[in-house]
Tab-separated table of C-alpha atoms in Angstrom:
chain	number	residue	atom	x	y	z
A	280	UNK	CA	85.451	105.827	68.227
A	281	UNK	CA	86.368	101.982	68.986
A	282	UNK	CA	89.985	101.095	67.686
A	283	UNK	CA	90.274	98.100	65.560
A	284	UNK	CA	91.686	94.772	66.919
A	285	UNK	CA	94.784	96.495	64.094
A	286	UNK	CA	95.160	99.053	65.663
A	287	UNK	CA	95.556	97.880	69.181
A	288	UNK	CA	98.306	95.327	68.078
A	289	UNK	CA	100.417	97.952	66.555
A	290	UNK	CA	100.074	100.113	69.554
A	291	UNK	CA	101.524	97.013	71.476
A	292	UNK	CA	104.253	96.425	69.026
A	293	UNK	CA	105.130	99.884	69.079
A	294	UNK	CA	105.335	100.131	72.733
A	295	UNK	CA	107.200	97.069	72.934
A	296	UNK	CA	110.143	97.962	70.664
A	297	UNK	CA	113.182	97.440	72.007
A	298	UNK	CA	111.941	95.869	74.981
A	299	UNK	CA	110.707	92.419	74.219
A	300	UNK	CA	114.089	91.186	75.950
A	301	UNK	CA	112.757	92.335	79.451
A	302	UNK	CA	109.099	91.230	77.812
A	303	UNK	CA	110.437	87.487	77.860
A	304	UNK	CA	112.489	88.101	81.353
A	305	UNK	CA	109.128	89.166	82.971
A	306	UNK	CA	107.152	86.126	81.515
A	307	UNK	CA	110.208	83.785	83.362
A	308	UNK	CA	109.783	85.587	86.646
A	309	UNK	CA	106.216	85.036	86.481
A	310	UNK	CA	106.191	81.532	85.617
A	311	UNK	CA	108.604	81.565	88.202
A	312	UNK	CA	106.939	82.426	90.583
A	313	UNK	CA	103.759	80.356	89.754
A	314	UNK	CA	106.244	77.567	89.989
A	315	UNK	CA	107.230	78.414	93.840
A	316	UNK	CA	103.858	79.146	94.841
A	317	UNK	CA	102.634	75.501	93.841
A	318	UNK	CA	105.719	74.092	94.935
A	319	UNK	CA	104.596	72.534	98.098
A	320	UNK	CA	101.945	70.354	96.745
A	321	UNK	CA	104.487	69.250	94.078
A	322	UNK	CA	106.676	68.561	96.771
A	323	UNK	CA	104.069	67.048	99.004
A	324	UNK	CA	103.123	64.553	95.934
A	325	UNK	CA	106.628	63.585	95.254
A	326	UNK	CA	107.723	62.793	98.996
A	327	UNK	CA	104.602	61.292	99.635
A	328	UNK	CA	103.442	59.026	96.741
A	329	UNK	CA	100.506	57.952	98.351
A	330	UNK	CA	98.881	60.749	98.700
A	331	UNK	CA	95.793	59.810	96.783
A	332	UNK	CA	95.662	56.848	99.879
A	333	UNK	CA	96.108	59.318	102.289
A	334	UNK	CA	93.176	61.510	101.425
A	335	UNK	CA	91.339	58.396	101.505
A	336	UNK	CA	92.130	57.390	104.719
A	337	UNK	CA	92.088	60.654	106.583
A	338	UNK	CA	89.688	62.481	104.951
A	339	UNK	CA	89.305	65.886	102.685
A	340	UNK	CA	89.457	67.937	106.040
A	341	UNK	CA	93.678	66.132	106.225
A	342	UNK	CA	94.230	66.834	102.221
A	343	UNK	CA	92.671	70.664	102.630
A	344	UNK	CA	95.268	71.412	105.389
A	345	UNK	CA	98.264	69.699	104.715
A	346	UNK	CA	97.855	69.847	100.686
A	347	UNK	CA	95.845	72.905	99.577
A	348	UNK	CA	96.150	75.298	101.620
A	349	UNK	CA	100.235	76.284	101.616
A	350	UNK	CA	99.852	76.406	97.829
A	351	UNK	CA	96.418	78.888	97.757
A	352	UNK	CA	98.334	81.062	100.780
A	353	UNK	CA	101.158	81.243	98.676
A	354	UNK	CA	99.275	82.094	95.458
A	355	UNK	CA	96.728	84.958	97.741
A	356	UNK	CA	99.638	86.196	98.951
A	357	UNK	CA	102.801	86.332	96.495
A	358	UNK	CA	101.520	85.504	93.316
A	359	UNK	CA	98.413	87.342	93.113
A	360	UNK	CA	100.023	91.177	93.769
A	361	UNK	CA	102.445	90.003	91.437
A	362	UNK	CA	100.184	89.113	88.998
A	363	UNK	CA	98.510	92.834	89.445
A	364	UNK	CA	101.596	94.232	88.917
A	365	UNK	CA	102.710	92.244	85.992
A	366	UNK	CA	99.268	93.147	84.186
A	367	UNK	CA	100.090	97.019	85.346
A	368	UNK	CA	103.585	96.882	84.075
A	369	UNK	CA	102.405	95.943	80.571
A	370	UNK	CA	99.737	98.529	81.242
A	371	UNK	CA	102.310	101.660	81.762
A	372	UNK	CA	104.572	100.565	79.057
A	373	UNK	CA	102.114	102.196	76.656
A	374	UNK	CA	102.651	105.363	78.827
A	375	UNK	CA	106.461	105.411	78.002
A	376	UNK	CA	107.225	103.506	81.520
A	377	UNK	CA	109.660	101.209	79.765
A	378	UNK	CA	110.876	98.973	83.728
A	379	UNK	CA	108.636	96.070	82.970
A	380	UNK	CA	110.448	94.151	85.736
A	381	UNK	CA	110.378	97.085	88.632
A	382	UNK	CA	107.369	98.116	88.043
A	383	UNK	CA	105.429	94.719	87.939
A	384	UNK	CA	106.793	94.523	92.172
A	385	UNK	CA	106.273	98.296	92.429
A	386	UNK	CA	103.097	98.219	91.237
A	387	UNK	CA	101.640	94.759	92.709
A	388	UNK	CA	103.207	94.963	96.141
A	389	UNK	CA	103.208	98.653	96.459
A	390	UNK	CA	99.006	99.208	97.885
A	391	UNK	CA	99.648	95.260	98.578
A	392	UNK	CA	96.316	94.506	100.986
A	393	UNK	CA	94.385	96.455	98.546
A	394	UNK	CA	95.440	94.463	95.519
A	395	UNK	CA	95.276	91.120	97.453
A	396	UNK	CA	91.936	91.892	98.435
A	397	UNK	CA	90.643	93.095	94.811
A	398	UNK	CA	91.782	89.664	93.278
A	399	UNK	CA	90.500	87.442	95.985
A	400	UNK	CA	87.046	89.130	96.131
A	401	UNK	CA	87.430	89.009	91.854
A	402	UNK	CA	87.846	84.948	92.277
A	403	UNK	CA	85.411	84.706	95.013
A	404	UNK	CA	82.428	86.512	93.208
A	405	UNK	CA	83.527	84.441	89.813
A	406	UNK	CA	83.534	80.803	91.729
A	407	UNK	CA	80.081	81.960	93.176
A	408	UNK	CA	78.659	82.634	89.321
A	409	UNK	CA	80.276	79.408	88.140
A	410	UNK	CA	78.100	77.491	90.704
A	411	UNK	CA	75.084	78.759	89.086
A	412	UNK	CA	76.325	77.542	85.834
A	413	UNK	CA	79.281	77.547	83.224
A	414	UNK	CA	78.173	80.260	80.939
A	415	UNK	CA	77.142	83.016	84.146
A	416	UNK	CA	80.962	82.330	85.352
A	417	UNK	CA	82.464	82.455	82.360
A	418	UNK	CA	80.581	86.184	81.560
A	419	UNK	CA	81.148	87.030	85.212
A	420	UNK	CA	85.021	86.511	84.391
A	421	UNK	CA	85.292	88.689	81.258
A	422	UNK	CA	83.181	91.312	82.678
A	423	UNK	CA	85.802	91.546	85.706
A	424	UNK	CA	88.630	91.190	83.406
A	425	UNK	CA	89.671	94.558	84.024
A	426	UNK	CA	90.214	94.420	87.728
A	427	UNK	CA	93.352	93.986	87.768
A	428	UNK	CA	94.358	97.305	85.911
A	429	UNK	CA	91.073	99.487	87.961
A	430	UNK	CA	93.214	98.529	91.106
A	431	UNK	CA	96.375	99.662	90.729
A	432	UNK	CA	95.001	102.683	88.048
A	433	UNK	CA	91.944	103.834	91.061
A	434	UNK	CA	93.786	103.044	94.490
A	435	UNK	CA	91.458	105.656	96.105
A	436	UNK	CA	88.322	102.407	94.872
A	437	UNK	CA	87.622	99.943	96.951
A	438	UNK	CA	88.355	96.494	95.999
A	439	UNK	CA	84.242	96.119	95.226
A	440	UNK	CA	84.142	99.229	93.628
A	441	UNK	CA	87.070	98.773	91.539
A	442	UNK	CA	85.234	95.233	90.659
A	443	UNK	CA	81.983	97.433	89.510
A	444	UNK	CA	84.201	99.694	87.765
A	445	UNK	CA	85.733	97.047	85.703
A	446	UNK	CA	82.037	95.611	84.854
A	447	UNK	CA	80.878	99.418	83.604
A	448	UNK	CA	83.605	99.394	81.678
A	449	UNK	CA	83.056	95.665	79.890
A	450	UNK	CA	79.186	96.632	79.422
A	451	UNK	CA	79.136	96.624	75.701
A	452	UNK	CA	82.312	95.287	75.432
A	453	UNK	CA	82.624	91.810	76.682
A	454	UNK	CA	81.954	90.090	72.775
A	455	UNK	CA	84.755	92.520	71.763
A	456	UNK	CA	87.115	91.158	74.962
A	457	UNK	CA	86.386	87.558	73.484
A	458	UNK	CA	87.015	88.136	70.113
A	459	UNK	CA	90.353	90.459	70.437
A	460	UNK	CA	91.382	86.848	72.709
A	461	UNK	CA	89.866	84.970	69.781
A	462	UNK	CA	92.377	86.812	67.291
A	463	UNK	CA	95.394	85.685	68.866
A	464	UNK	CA	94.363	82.119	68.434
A	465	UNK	CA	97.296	81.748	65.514
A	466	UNK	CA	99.814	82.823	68.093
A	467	UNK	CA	98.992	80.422	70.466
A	468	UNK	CA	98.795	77.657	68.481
A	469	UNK	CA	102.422	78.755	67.163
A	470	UNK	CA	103.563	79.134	71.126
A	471	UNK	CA	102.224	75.309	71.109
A	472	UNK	CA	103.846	74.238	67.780
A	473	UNK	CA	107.435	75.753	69.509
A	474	UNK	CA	107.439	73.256	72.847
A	475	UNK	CA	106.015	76.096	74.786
A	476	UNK	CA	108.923	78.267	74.335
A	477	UNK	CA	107.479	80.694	71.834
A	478	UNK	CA	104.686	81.859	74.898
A	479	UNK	CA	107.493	83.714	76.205
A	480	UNK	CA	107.121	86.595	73.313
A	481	UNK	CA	103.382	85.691	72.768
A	482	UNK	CA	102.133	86.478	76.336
A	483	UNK	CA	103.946	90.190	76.419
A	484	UNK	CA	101.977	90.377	73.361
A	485	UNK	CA	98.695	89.495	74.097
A	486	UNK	CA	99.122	91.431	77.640
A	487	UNK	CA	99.905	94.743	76.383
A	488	UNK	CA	97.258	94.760	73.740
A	489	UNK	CA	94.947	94.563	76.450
A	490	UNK	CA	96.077	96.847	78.284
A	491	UNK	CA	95.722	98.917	75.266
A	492	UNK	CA	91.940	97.600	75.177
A	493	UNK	CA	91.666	98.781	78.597
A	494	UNK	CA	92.568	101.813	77.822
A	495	UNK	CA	90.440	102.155	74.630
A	496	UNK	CA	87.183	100.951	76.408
A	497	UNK	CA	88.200	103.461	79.164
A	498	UNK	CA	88.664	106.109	76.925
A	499	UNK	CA	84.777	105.240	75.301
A	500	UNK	CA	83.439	105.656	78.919
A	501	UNK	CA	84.874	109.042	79.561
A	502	UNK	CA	86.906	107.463	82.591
């Protein structure tokens, strides 16, 4: 039997008690992060501020190599494992795993090709979709919404099959993905009302109830 949207929340307030503290340490790290891995464009932009000129002058081939590329390397490479692990780490905390921290390194950089190579292909085959239309990539995205958790939960999948596995588990279940998103809407709008600052409870939040939506929708598939 489906939980209710209720239900899920409490499961993620309950397994958050007494750690919301290393919650809002683990949002900074990640925002961190996201910060460093697009910090050579920023810099570019500031140290060069005619940029915009260049590109005209030399060419999208020039502004691909000098201005996107260091920052998409950076995100493949550091940010999306740790962006795995992050999702994982919110994951396990339902389990009783209470090192949000350690485990979102242990768990994103620990099978670290396989988890690189699950999020690229997951971006890759979404792009593709969104070229078709708006409304294919935007389905395409919720279906592989689970990704994330299939790799680091079924290492022994590969990263396509761990991208199927998250689409047989979404089948039936995407409307329910959008409207458990949907029901946070209040919170956000709060984070937005607080500068910002309130996102740093909100998104440990809204992360581990979907990780307890993973697990629910897992559970309804006999997986």
């Amino acid at each position: 039997m489906k939980k209710t949207f209720k239900e899920l929340k409490r499961e993620a307030r309950a397994a958050l008690k007494g750690k919301w503290g290393e919650g809002v340490l683990l949002v900074f790290v990640l925002l961190l992060f996201a910060f460093l891995c697009d910090l050579p464009s920023g810099y570019y932009q500031i140290s060069h501020p005619g940029y915009q000129q260049d590109m005209m002058n030399y060419g999208i081939q020039w502004s691909f190599l000098k201005f996107v590329i260091p920052t998409s390397l950076l995100g493949i490479f550091v940010f999306y494992p740790l962006a795995v692990g992050a999702s994982n780490s919110w994951r396990v905390i339902l389990d009783g795993d209470k090192d949000l921290v350690d485990n979102a390194f242990k768990l994103g950089f620990g099978n670290y090709f396989h988890n690189i190579g699950g999020m690229l292909l997951m971006i890759i085959l979404i792009f593709l979709w969104s070229l078709l239309l708006l409304i294919p990539g935007i389905i395409k995205s919720f279906a592989y919404a689970m990704t994330p958790f299939v790799l680091v939960d079924n290492p022994e999948l590969s990263c396509y099959e761990a991208i199927k596995r998250s689409q047989e588990l979404m089948k039936g279940n995407k409307w329910r993905y959008f409207l458990l998103a949907l029901s946070f809407l209040g919170w956000i709008l709060l984070g937005i009302l607080s500068l910002g600052i309130g996102f740093f409870w909100i998104i440990p939040y809204i992360e581990t109830t979907t990780a307890a939506f993973y697990y629910d929708i897992k559970a309804q598939k006999g997986l």
